[in-house]
PDB file of C-alpha atoms (C1' of nucleotides) in Angstrom:
ATOM      1  CA  MET A  18     -12.882  16.649 -21.140  1.00 97.00           C
ATOM      2  CA  ARG A  19     -14.556  13.381 -20.246  1.00 98.00           C
ATOM      3  CA  ILE A  20     -13.217  10.561 -18.158  1.00 98.00           C
ATOM      4  CA  GLY A  21     -11.731   8.680 -21.091  1.00 98.00           C
ATOM      5  CA  GLU A  22      -9.474  11.532 -22.094  1.00 98.00           C
ATOM      6  CA  LEU A  23      -8.391  12.241 -18.546  1.00 98.00           C
ATOM      7  CA  SER A  24      -7.662   8.564 -18.163  1.00 98.00           C
ATOM      8  CA  GLU A  25      -5.450   8.529 -21.230  1.00 97.00           C
ATOM      9  CA  ARG A  26      -3.673  11.732 -20.414  1.00 97.00           C
ATOM     10  CA  THR A  27      -2.835  10.654 -16.899  1.00 98.00           C
ATOM     11  CA  GLY A  28      -2.328   6.966 -17.564  1.00 97.00           C
ATOM     12  CA  THR A  29      -4.919   6.235 -14.915  1.00 98.00           C
ATOM     13  CA  PRO A  30      -7.689   3.645 -15.285  1.00 98.00           C
ATOM     14  CA  ARG A  31     -11.173   5.146 -15.319  1.00 98.00           C
ATOM     15  CA  ARG A  32     -11.999   2.945 -12.408  1.00 98.00           C
ATOM     16  CA  LEU A  33      -9.428   4.755 -10.332  1.00 98.00           C
ATOM     17  CA  LEU A  34     -10.565   8.211 -11.367  1.00 98.00           C
ATOM     18  CA  ARG A  35     -13.992   7.276 -10.077  1.00 98.00           C
ATOM     19  CA  TYR A  36     -12.443   5.848  -6.969  1.00 98.00           C
ATOM     20  CA  TYR A  37     -10.506   9.043  -6.281  1.00 98.00           C
ATOM     21  CA  GLU A  38     -13.732  10.934  -6.640  1.00 98.00           C
ATOM     22  CA  GLU A  39     -15.461   8.568  -4.246  1.00 98.00           C
ATOM     23  CA  GLN A  40     -12.629   9.225  -1.785  1.00 98.00           C
ATOM     24  CA  GLU A  41     -13.206  12.937  -2.326  1.00 97.00           C
ATOM     25  CA  LEU A  42      -9.759  13.603  -3.737  1.00 98.00           C
ATOM     26  CA  ILE A  43     -11.308  15.185  -6.795  1.00 97.00           C
ATOM     27  CA  VAL A  44     -14.760  16.552  -7.500  1.00 97.00           C
ATOM     28  CA  ALA A  45     -15.889  16.361 -11.101  1.00 97.00           C
ATOM     29  CA  ASN A  46     -18.540  18.516 -12.662  1.00 97.00           C
ATOM     30  CA  ARG A  47     -21.346  16.719 -14.397  1.00 97.00           C
ATOM     31  CA  CYS A  48     -22.747  17.384 -17.847  1.00 97.00           C
ATOM     32  CA  ALA A  49     -26.483  17.375 -18.457  1.00 96.00           C
ATOM     33  CA  ASN A  50     -26.310  13.707 -19.372  1.00 95.00           C
ATOM     34  CA  GLY A  51     -24.528  12.736 -16.187  1.00 96.00           C
ATOM     35  CA  TYR A  52     -21.081  12.352 -17.730  1.00 98.00           C
ATOM     36  CA  ARG A  53     -18.171  13.620 -15.642  1.00 98.00           C
ATOM     37  CA  ASP A  54     -16.597  16.785 -17.037  1.00 98.00           C
ATOM     38  CA  TYR A  55     -12.999  17.684 -16.218  1.00 98.00           C
ATOM     39  CA  ASP A  56     -10.974  20.760 -17.043  1.00 96.00           C
ATOM     40  CA  GLU A  57      -7.253  20.963 -17.674  1.00 97.00           C
ATOM     41  CA  ARG A  58      -6.306  21.360 -14.053  1.00 96.00           C
ATOM     42  CA  PHE A  59      -7.410  17.820 -13.311  1.00 98.00           C
ATOM     43  CA  VAL A  60      -4.496  16.447 -15.282  1.00 98.00           C
ATOM     44  CA  ASP A  61      -1.950  17.843 -12.861  1.00 96.00           C
ATOM     45  CA  ARG A  62      -4.127  17.119  -9.931  1.00 97.00           C
ATOM     46  CA  VAL A  63      -4.477  13.463 -10.811  1.00 98.00           C
ATOM     47  CA  MET A  64      -0.767  13.099 -11.450  1.00 97.00           C
ATOM     48  CA  GLN A  65      -0.105  14.652  -8.093  1.00 97.00           C
ATOM     49  CA  ILE A  66      -2.441  12.182  -6.444  1.00 98.00           C
ATOM     50  CA  ARG A  67      -0.790   9.267  -8.172  1.00 98.00           C
ATOM     51  CA  GLY A  68       2.635  10.444  -7.179  1.00 96.00           C
ATOM     52  CA  LEU A  69       1.622  10.725  -3.562  1.00 96.00           C
ATOM     53  CA  LEU A  70      -0.105   7.356  -3.582  1.00 97.00           C
ATOM     54  CA  ASP A  71       2.970   5.843  -5.141  1.00 95.00           C
ATOM     55  CA  ALA A  72       5.048   7.427  -2.422  1.00 94.00           C
ATOM     56  CA  GLY A  73       3.020   5.597   0.162  1.00 94.00           C
ATOM     57  CA  LEU A  74       0.490   8.147   1.330  1.00 96.00           C
ATOM     58  CA  PRO A  75      -3.049   6.818   1.776  1.00 97.00           C
ATOM     59  CA  THR A  76      -5.989   8.615   0.181  1.00 98.00           C
ATOM     60  CA  ARG A  77      -7.202   9.698   3.588  1.00 96.00           C
ATOM     61  CA  ILE A  78      -4.028  11.709   4.123  1.00 96.00           C
ATOM     62  CA  ILE A  79      -3.797  12.949   0.573  1.00 97.00           C
ATOM     63  CA  LYS A  80      -7.281  14.314   0.944  1.00 96.00           C
ATOM     64  CA  GLN A  81      -6.117  16.310   3.933  1.00 92.00           C
ATOM     65  CA  ILE A  82      -3.055  17.817   2.354  1.00 92.00           C
ATOM     66  CA  LEU A  83      -4.307  18.440  -1.167  1.00 91.00           C
ATOM     67  CA  PRO A  84      -6.350  21.543  -0.364  1.00 86.00           C
ATOM     68  CA  CYS A  85      -3.250  23.399   0.802  1.00 83.00           C
ATOM     69  CA  LEU A  86      -1.245  22.557  -2.301  1.00 80.00           C
ATOM     70  CA  ASP A  87      -3.172  24.555  -4.840  1.00 77.00           C
ATOM     71  CA  LYS A  88      -0.934  26.530  -7.106  1.00 68.00           C
ATOM     72  CA  PRO A  89      -2.339  30.009  -6.835  1.00 68.00           C
ATOM     73  CA  ARG A  90      -1.716  30.061  -3.126  1.00 67.00           C
ATOM     74  CA  VAL A  91      -5.184  30.520  -1.757  1.00 68.00           C
ATOM     75  CA  ILE A  92      -5.380  29.882   1.908  1.00 65.00           C
ATOM     76  CA  TYR A  93      -8.733  29.483   3.512  1.00 63.00           C
ATOM     77  CA  PHE A  94      -8.014  30.194   7.097  1.00 61.00           C
ATOM     78  CA  PRO A  95     -11.249  28.694   8.283  1.00 60.00           C
ATOM     79  CA  ASP A  96      -9.670  25.372   7.285  1.00 65.00           C
ATOM     80  CA  ALA A  97      -6.529  26.093   9.244  1.00 74.00           C
ATOM     81  CA  THR A  98      -7.690  24.735  12.565  1.00 84.00           C
ATOM     82  CA  PRO A  99      -5.053  23.788  15.124  1.00 87.00           C
ATOM     83  CA  GLU A 100      -5.778  20.128  14.465  1.00 85.00           C
ATOM     84  CA  MET A 101      -5.301  20.666  10.771  1.00 87.00           C
ATOM     85  CA  ILE A 102      -2.012  22.384  11.345  1.00 90.00           C
ATOM     86  CA  ALA A 103      -0.830  19.628  13.635  1.00 91.00           C
ATOM     87  CA  THR A 104      -1.769  17.076  10.990  1.00 90.00           C
ATOM     88  CA  LEU A 105       0.128  18.952   8.327  1.00 92.00           C
ATOM     89  CA  GLU A 106       3.200  19.292  10.485  1.00 94.00           C
ATOM     90  CA  HIS A 107       3.089  15.633  11.248  1.00 94.00           C
ATOM     91  CA  GLN A 108       2.751  14.687   7.607  1.00 95.00           C
ATOM     92  CA  ARG A 109       5.510  17.061   6.627  1.00 96.00           C
ATOM     93  CA  ASP A 110       7.836  15.347   9.078  1.00 96.00           C
ATOM     94  CA  ARG A 111       6.816  11.896   7.941  1.00 96.00           C
ATOM     95  CA  MET A 112       7.489  12.881   4.374  1.00 97.00           C
ATOM     96  CA  THR A 113      10.909  14.132   5.354  1.00 97.00           C
ATOM     97  CA  ALA A 114      11.617  10.791   6.999  1.00 96.00           C
ATOM     98  CA  ARG A 115      10.473   8.973   3.893  1.00 97.00           C
ATOM     99  CA  VAL A 116      12.671  11.126   1.735  1.00 98.00           C
ATOM    100  CA  GLU A 117      15.680  10.373   3.885  1.00 97.00           C
ATOM    101  CA  CYS A 118      14.994   6.672   3.861  1.00 97.00           C
ATOM    102  CA  LEU A 119      14.504   6.633   0.112  1.00 97.00           C
ATOM    103  CA  ILE A 120      17.625   8.646  -0.567  1.00 97.00           C
ATOM    104  CA  ARG A 121      19.710   6.479   1.712  1.00 96.00           C
ATOM    105  CA  ASN A 122      18.583   3.292   0.068  1.00 95.00           C
ATOM    106  CA  ARG A 123      18.604   4.655  -3.427  1.00 96.00           C
ATOM    107  CA  ASP A 124      22.182   5.808  -2.983  1.00 95.00           C
ATOM    108  CA  ALA A 125      23.116   2.372  -1.729  1.00 93.00           C
ATOM    109  CA  ILE A 126      21.600   0.854  -4.845  1.00 93.00           C
ATOM    110  CA  ALA A 127      23.370   3.374  -7.028  1.00 94.00           C
ATOM    111  CA  GLU A 128      26.631   2.628  -5.321  1.00 91.00           C
ATOM    112  CA  TYR A 129      26.146  -1.078  -5.813  1.00 90.00           C
ATOM    113  CA  LEU A 130      25.429  -0.504  -9.472  1.00 91.00           C
ATOM    114  CA  GLU A 131      28.539   1.563  -9.867  1.00 90.00           C
ATOM    115  CA  VAL A 132      30.703  -1.077  -8.264  1.00 87.00           C
ATOM    116  CA  VAL A 133      29.210  -3.749 -10.473  1.00 85.00           C
ATOM    117  CA  ARG A 134      29.566  -1.611 -13.552  1.00 83.00           C
ATOM    118  CA  GLY A 135      33.126  -0.701 -12.667  1.00 75.00           C
ATOM    119  CA  THR A 136      34.036  -4.315 -12.184  1.00 70.00           C
ATOM    120  CA  ASN A 137      32.460  -5.456 -15.404  1.00 62.00           C
ATOM    121  CA  ALA A 138      33.847  -2.654 -17.533  1.00 57.00           C
TER     122      ALA A 138
ATOM    123  CA  MET B   2      17.346 -12.726  20.668  1.00 97.00           C
ATOM    124  CA  ARG B   3      13.857 -14.113  20.223  1.00 98.00           C
ATOM    125  CA  ILE B   4      10.966 -12.636  18.335  1.00 98.00           C
ATOM    126  CA  GLY B   5       9.532 -10.758  21.296  1.00 98.00           C
ATOM    127  CA  GLU B   6      12.662  -8.738  21.837  1.00 98.00           C
ATOM    128  CA  LEU B   7      13.108  -7.990  18.164  1.00 98.00           C
ATOM    129  CA  SER B   8       9.480  -6.920  18.062  1.00 98.00           C
ATOM    130  CA  GLU B   9       9.962  -4.515  20.930  1.00 97.00           C
ATOM    131  CA  ARG B  10      13.229  -3.120  19.693  1.00 98.00           C
ATOM    132  CA  THR B  11      11.872  -2.433  16.214  1.00 98.00           C
ATOM    133  CA  GLY B  12       8.330  -1.510  17.163  1.00 97.00           C
ATOM    134  CA  THR B  13       7.098  -4.195  14.826  1.00 98.00           C
ATOM    135  CA  PRO B  14       4.327  -6.666  15.670  1.00 98.00           C
ATOM    136  CA  ARG B  15       5.501 -10.259  15.845  1.00 98.00           C
ATOM    137  CA  ARG B  16       2.952 -11.072  13.223  1.00 98.00           C
ATOM    138  CA  LEU B  17       4.795  -8.851  10.794  1.00 98.00           C
ATOM    139  CA  LEU B  18       8.208 -10.239  11.598  1.00 98.00           C
ATOM    140  CA  ARG B  19       6.845 -13.659  10.691  1.00 98.00           C
ATOM    141  CA  TYR B  20       5.262 -12.202   7.601  1.00 98.00           C
ATOM    142  CA  TYR B  21       8.542 -10.655   6.465  1.00 98.00           C
ATOM    143  CA  GLU B  22      10.150 -14.033   6.900  1.00 98.00           C
ATOM    144  CA  GLU B  23       7.406 -15.676   4.899  1.00 98.00           C
ATOM    145  CA  GLN B  24       8.077 -13.126   2.174  1.00 98.00           C
ATOM    146  CA  GLU B  25      11.745 -14.016   2.416  1.00 97.00           C
ATOM    147  CA  LEU B  26      12.870 -10.566   3.469  1.00 98.00           C
ATOM    148  CA  ILE B  27      14.601 -12.044   6.483  1.00 97.00           C
ATOM    149  CA  VAL B  28      15.697 -15.547   7.339  1.00 97.00           C
ATOM    150  CA  ALA B  29      15.772 -16.376  11.010  1.00 97.00           C
ATOM    151  CA  ASN B  30      17.798 -19.126  12.569  1.00 97.00           C
ATOM    152  CA  ARG B  31      15.919 -21.608  14.657  1.00 97.00           C
ATOM    153  CA  CYS B  32      16.787 -22.819  18.108  1.00 97.00           C
ATOM    154  CA  ALA B  33      16.492 -26.473  18.972  1.00 96.00           C
ATOM    155  CA  ASN B  34      12.973 -25.892  20.209  1.00 96.00           C
ATOM    156  CA  GLY B  35      11.834 -24.222  17.025  1.00 96.00           C
ATOM    157  CA  TYR B  36      11.954 -20.653  18.329  1.00 98.00           C
ATOM    158  CA  ARG B  37      13.283 -18.058  15.930  1.00 98.00           C
ATOM    159  CA  ASP B  38      16.691 -16.709  16.894  1.00 98.00           C
ATOM    160  CA  TYR B  39      17.832 -13.285  15.722  1.00 98.00           C
ATOM    161  CA  ASP B  40      21.145 -11.523  16.110  1.00 96.00           C
ATOM    162  CA  GLU B  41      21.771  -7.792  16.421  1.00 97.00           C
ATOM    163  CA  ARG B  42      21.900  -7.135  12.718  1.00 96.00           C
ATOM    164  CA  PHE B  43      18.218  -7.930  12.388  1.00 98.00           C
ATOM    165  CA  VAL B  44      17.318  -4.768  14.249  1.00 98.00           C
ATOM    166  CA  ASP B  45      18.668  -2.520  11.519  1.00 96.00           C
ATOM    167  CA  ARG B  46      17.489  -4.834   8.838  1.00 97.00           C
ATOM    168  CA  VAL B  47      13.906  -4.762  10.080  1.00 98.00           C
ATOM    169  CA  MET B  48      13.939  -1.004  10.421  1.00 97.00           C
ATOM    170  CA  GLN B  49      15.203  -0.732   6.909  1.00 97.00           C
ATOM    171  CA  ILE B  50      12.396  -2.949   5.692  1.00 98.00           C
ATOM    172  CA  ARG B  51       9.835  -0.897   7.541  1.00 98.00           C
ATOM    173  CA  GLY B  52      11.177   2.320   6.134  1.00 96.00           C
ATOM    174  CA  LEU B  53      11.010   1.005   2.613  1.00 96.00           C
ATOM    175  CA  LEU B  54       7.528  -0.387   3.096  1.00 97.00           C
ATOM    176  CA  ASP B  55       6.440   2.923   4.519  1.00 95.00           C
ATOM    177  CA  ALA B  56       7.912   4.633   1.484  1.00 94.00           C
ATOM    178  CA  GLY B  57       5.663   2.599  -0.743  1.00 95.00           C
ATOM    179  CA  LEU B  58       7.853  -0.263  -1.899  1.00 96.00           C
ATOM    180  CA  PRO B  59       6.178  -3.656  -1.920  1.00 97.00           C
ATOM    181  CA  THR B  60       7.872  -6.608  -0.235  1.00 98.00           C
ATOM    182  CA  ARG B  61       8.505  -8.201  -3.601  1.00 96.00           C
ATOM    183  CA  ILE B  62      10.738  -5.288  -4.606  1.00 96.00           C
ATOM    184  CA  ILE B  63      12.333  -4.897  -1.217  1.00 97.00           C
ATOM    185  CA  LYS B  64      13.329  -8.520  -1.404  1.00 96.00           C
ATOM    186  CA  GLN B  65      15.135  -7.786  -4.643  1.00 92.00           C
ATOM    187  CA  ILE B  66      17.062  -4.774  -3.476  1.00 92.00           C
ATOM    188  CA  LEU B  67      17.903  -5.817   0.070  1.00 91.00           C
ATOM    189  CA  PRO B  68      20.707  -8.205  -0.823  1.00 86.00           C
ATOM    190  CA  CYS B  69      22.704  -5.399  -2.392  1.00 83.00           C
ATOM    191  CA  LEU B  70      22.336  -3.079   0.578  1.00 80.00           C
ATOM    192  CA  ASP B  71      24.405  -4.988   3.092  1.00 77.00           C
ATOM    193  CA  LYS B  72      26.779  -2.773   4.967  1.00 68.00           C
ATOM    194  CA  PRO B  73      30.099  -4.507   4.516  1.00 68.00           C
ATOM    195  CA  ARG B  74      29.833  -4.182   0.776  1.00 67.00           C
ATOM    196  CA  VAL B  75      29.863  -7.773  -0.330  1.00 68.00           C
ATOM    197  CA  ILE B  76      28.866  -8.223  -3.901  1.00 65.00           C
ATOM    198  CA  TYR B  77      28.009 -11.623  -5.147  1.00 64.00           C
ATOM    199  CA  PHE B  78      28.431 -11.306  -8.833  1.00 61.00           C
ATOM    200  CA  PRO B  79      26.504 -14.467  -9.571  1.00 60.00           C
ATOM    201  CA  ASP B  80      23.468 -12.466  -8.397  1.00 65.00           C
ATOM    202  CA  ALA B  81      24.299  -9.588 -10.685  1.00 74.00           C
ATOM    203  CA  THR B  82      22.543 -10.869 -13.766  1.00 84.00           C
ATOM    204  CA  PRO B  83      21.588  -8.357 -16.451  1.00 87.00           C
ATOM    205  CA  GLU B  84      17.949  -8.683 -15.417  1.00 85.00           C
ATOM    206  CA  MET B  85      18.873  -7.963 -11.839  1.00 87.00           C
ATOM    207  CA  ILE B  86      20.837  -4.909 -12.846  1.00 90.00           C
ATOM    208  CA  ALA B  87      17.998  -3.658 -14.977  1.00 91.00           C
ATOM    209  CA  THR B  88      15.622  -4.132 -12.075  1.00 90.00           C
ATOM    210  CA  LEU B  89      17.897  -2.231  -9.753  1.00 92.00           C
ATOM    211  CA  GLU B  90      18.323   0.615 -12.185  1.00 94.00           C
ATOM    212  CA  HIS B  91      14.595   0.812 -12.625  1.00 94.00           C
ATOM    213  CA  GLN B  92      13.967   0.842  -8.900  1.00 95.00           C
ATOM    214  CA  ARG B  93      16.687   3.421  -8.372  1.00 96.00           C
ATOM    215  CA  ASP B  94      14.944   5.705 -10.861  1.00 96.00           C
ATOM    216  CA  ARG B  95      11.550   5.111  -9.363  1.00 96.00           C
ATOM    217  CA  MET B  96      12.907   5.966  -5.960  1.00 97.00           C
ATOM    218  CA  THR B  97      14.354   9.170  -7.325  1.00 97.00           C
ATOM    219  CA  ALA B  98      10.960  10.056  -8.748  1.00 96.00           C
ATOM    220  CA  ARG B  99       9.346   9.339  -5.417  1.00 97.00           C
ATOM    221  CA  VAL B 100      11.864  11.504  -3.658  1.00 98.00           C
ATOM    222  CA  GLU B 101      11.185  14.382  -5.998  1.00 97.00           C
ATOM    223  CA  CYS B 102       7.455  14.040  -5.606  1.00 97.00           C
ATOM    224  CA  LEU B 103       7.712  13.877  -1.841  1.00 97.00           C
ATOM    225  CA  ILE B 104      10.042  16.835  -1.626  1.00 97.00           C
ATOM    226  CA  ARG B 105       7.875  18.931  -3.911  1.00 96.00           C
ATOM    227  CA  ASN B 106       4.766  18.243  -1.907  1.00 95.00           C
ATOM    228  CA  ARG B 107       6.443  18.431   1.440  1.00 96.00           C
ATOM    229  CA  ASP B 108       7.854  21.827   0.571  1.00 95.00           C
ATOM    230  CA  ALA B 109       4.420  22.972  -0.486  1.00 93.00           C
ATOM    231  CA  ILE B 110       3.057  21.884   2.867  1.00 93.00           C
ATOM    232  CA  ALA B 111       5.924  23.589   4.670  1.00 94.00           C
ATOM    233  CA  GLU B 112       5.311  26.764   2.730  1.00 91.00           C
ATOM    234  CA  TYR B 113       1.645  26.651   3.547  1.00 90.00           C
ATOM    235  CA  LEU B 114       2.465  26.221   7.210  1.00 91.00           C
ATOM    236  CA  GLU B 115       4.814  29.154   7.136  1.00 90.00           C
ATOM    237  CA  VAL B 116       2.261  31.397   5.559  1.00 87.00           C
ATOM    238  CA  VAL B 117      -0.335  30.376   8.088  1.00 85.00           C
ATOM    239  CA  ARG B 118       2.086  30.801  10.943  1.00 82.00           C
ATOM    240  CA  GLY B 119       3.227  34.152   9.662  1.00 75.00           C
ATOM    241  CA  THR B 120      -0.316  35.371   9.393  1.00 70.00           C
ATOM    242  CA  ASN B 121      -1.292  34.228  12.835  1.00 62.00           C
ATOM    243  CA  ALA B 122       1.817  35.531  14.586  1.00 56.00           C
TER     244      ALA B 122
ATOM    245  C1'  DT C   1     -32.088   2.992 -37.214  1.00 79.33           C
ATOM    246  C1'  DC C   2     -28.281   0.401 -36.037  1.00 79.33           C
ATOM    247  C1'  DG C   3     -23.715  -0.329 -34.150  1.00 79.33           C
ATOM    248  C1'  DA C   4     -19.516   1.394 -32.111  1.00 79.33           C
ATOM    249  C1'  DA C   5     -17.641   3.872 -28.650  1.00 79.33           C
ATOM    250  C1'  DC C   6     -18.383   6.365 -25.184  1.00 79.33           C
ATOM    251  C1'  DC C   7     -20.491   7.061 -20.382  1.00 79.33           C
ATOM    252  C1'  DA C   8     -22.989   5.617 -15.858  1.00 79.33           C
ATOM    253  C1'  DT C   9     -23.630   2.729 -11.426  1.00 79.33           C
ATOM    254  C1'  DC C  10     -23.172  -1.480  -8.854  1.00 79.33           C
ATOM    255  C1'  DA C  11     -21.041  -5.322  -7.194  1.00 79.33           C
ATOM    256  C1'  DC C  12     -18.006  -8.862  -6.653  1.00 79.33           C
ATOM    257  C1'  DA C  13     -12.866 -10.378  -6.734  1.00 79.33           C
ATOM    258  C1'  DT C  14      -8.053  -9.823  -5.730  1.00 79.33           C
ATOM    259  C1'  DT C  15      -3.656  -8.367  -3.750  1.00 79.33           C
ATOM    260  C1'  DG C  16      -0.625  -6.757  -0.092  1.00 79.33           C
ATOM    261  C1'  DA C  17      -0.030  -5.434   4.464  1.00 79.33           C
ATOM    262  C1'  DT C  18      -2.002  -6.153   8.576  1.00 79.33           C
ATOM    263  C1'  DG C  19      -5.109  -7.691  12.897  1.00 79.33           C
ATOM    264  C1'  DT C  20      -6.705 -11.364  15.737  1.00 79.33           C
ATOM    265  C1'  DG C  21      -7.556 -15.549  17.754  1.00 79.33           C
ATOM    266  C1'  DA C  22      -7.515 -20.647  18.240  1.00 79.33           C
ATOM    267  C1'  DG C  23      -4.923 -24.637  19.580  1.00 79.33           C
ATOM    268  C1'  DG C  24      -0.852 -26.094  21.236  1.00 79.33           C
ATOM    269  C1'  DG C  25       4.363 -26.525  22.654  1.00 79.33           C
ATOM    270  C1'  DT C  26       8.572 -24.635  25.923  1.00 79.33           C
ATOM    271  C1'  DC C  27      10.567 -23.110  29.914  1.00 79.33           C
ATOM    272  C1'  DA C  28      11.646 -20.830  34.123  1.00 79.33           C
ATOM    273  C1'  DA C  29      10.152 -19.851  38.624  1.00 79.33           C
ATOM    274  C1'  DT C  30       7.242 -21.175  42.301  1.00 79.33           C
TER     275       DT C  30
ATOM    276  C1'  DA D  24       3.548 -30.188  38.864  1.00 79.33           C
ATOM    277  C1'  DT D  25       1.472 -26.046  37.841  1.00 79.33           C
ATOM    278  C1'  DT D  26       1.383 -21.333  36.217  1.00 79.33           C
ATOM    279  C1'  DG D  27       2.633 -17.483  33.344  1.00 79.33           C
ATOM    280  C1'  DA D  28       5.040 -15.756  29.734  1.00 79.33           C
ATOM    281  C1'  DC D  29       7.034 -16.902  26.086  1.00 79.33           C
ATOM    282  C1'  DC D  30       7.061 -19.354  21.398  1.00 79.33           C
ATOM    283  C1'  DC D  31       4.940 -22.094  17.307  1.00 79.33           C
ATOM    284  C1'  DT D  32       1.592 -22.724  13.119  1.00 79.33           C
ATOM    285  C1'  DC D  33      -2.705 -22.049  10.915  1.00 79.33           C
ATOM    286  C1'  DA D  34      -6.527 -19.708   9.499  1.00 79.33           C
ATOM    287  C1'  DC D  35      -9.790 -16.407   9.045  1.00 79.33           C
ATOM    288  C1'  DA D  36     -10.739 -11.178   8.943  1.00 79.33           C
ATOM    289  C1'  DT D  37      -9.909  -6.450   7.478  1.00 79.33           C
ATOM    290  C1'  DC D  38      -8.576  -2.395   4.831  1.00 79.33           C
ATOM    291  C1'  DA D  39      -7.020   0.231   0.925  1.00 79.33           C
ATOM    292  C1'  DA D  40      -6.051   0.210  -3.808  1.00 79.33           C
ATOM    293  C1'  DT D  41      -7.231  -1.916  -7.836  1.00 79.33           C
ATOM    294  C1'  DG D  42      -9.240  -5.337 -11.455  1.00 79.33           C
ATOM    295  C1'  DT D  43     -13.242  -6.880 -13.878  1.00 79.33           C
ATOM    296  C1'  DG D  44     -17.641  -7.585 -15.461  1.00 79.33           C
ATOM    297  C1'  DA D  45     -22.771  -6.950 -15.617  1.00 79.33           C
ATOM    298  C1'  DT D  46     -26.335  -3.941 -16.992  1.00 79.33           C
ATOM    299  C1'  DG D  47     -27.832  -0.087 -19.116  1.00 79.33           C
ATOM    300  C1'  DG D  48     -27.974   4.984 -20.948  1.00 79.33           C
ATOM    301  C1'  DT D  49     -25.958   8.587 -24.617  1.00 79.33           C
ATOM    302  C1'  DT D  50     -24.025  10.082 -28.848  1.00 79.33           C
ATOM    303  C1'  DC D  51     -22.714   9.917 -33.392  1.00 79.33           C
ATOM    304  C1'  DG D  52     -21.695   8.443 -37.834  1.00 79.33           C
ATOM    305  C1'  DA D  53     -22.766   4.848 -41.641  1.00 79.33           C
TER     306       DA D  53
END
DNA sequence: TCGAACCATCACATTGATGTGAGGGTCAAT
DNA sequence: ATTGACCCTCACATCAATGTGATGGTTCGA
């Protein structure tokens, strides 16, 4: 598929798909005429990127963790340098902290909503 | 306490404490000489702000949800307009989505790390 | 062959969260 | 009274993510 379809199917502006490519989060094939050519897997991949961006991870970090998230678990051990592992562990812990913070605050919001609803009902 | 102490105790640059005030996330008292004056509660409050920012929420949204997160649950119903409630519900759902995305990806990272560790052990 | 609807690159603008520094008060200790 | 360590405001700079538009090539159907 071309960039327009991927854009529609992921709800992502073309501009951003090109930007993600520039940041090396995705690598598109090119047709003979220079058009980008994506296969189905890019839909999930792009949604994953958007979710992570939305959750506060910068592209630089996403680029580092994406390669180890591929579905058919293919691990290229050459990539698994000690530094890489340390980075991943660090990011894993940061994500856990984020999750806790989000849950804590979301629950507080939910509780507030319930009190308000209960009072107004 | 003054801004320097709050900065140290929260690990937040003074610049940012002033920025949060400018964005109306916090409102500092002023001493006679114009210095900002914070009490203990600002420590938690600032950490909460930082956590939410780190989790990808913009100050504009944080400003909206903060008032309903105060510990001694004090609900000012004048604030609880239908729009406000709708906003809160929307943010609550977005936060849930973020949590799910983060957990999914964090677990994938953790799994990767375990496989790598297992293989190298 | 012409126009619509794609695609490309390039470049400049904006927004939000920050960094940094200038220019200048306050205050406590010397 | 001076110095050092605070504080103030203001303003410009930066960075990442994103918007927007200029300029031009490709494809396809009327």
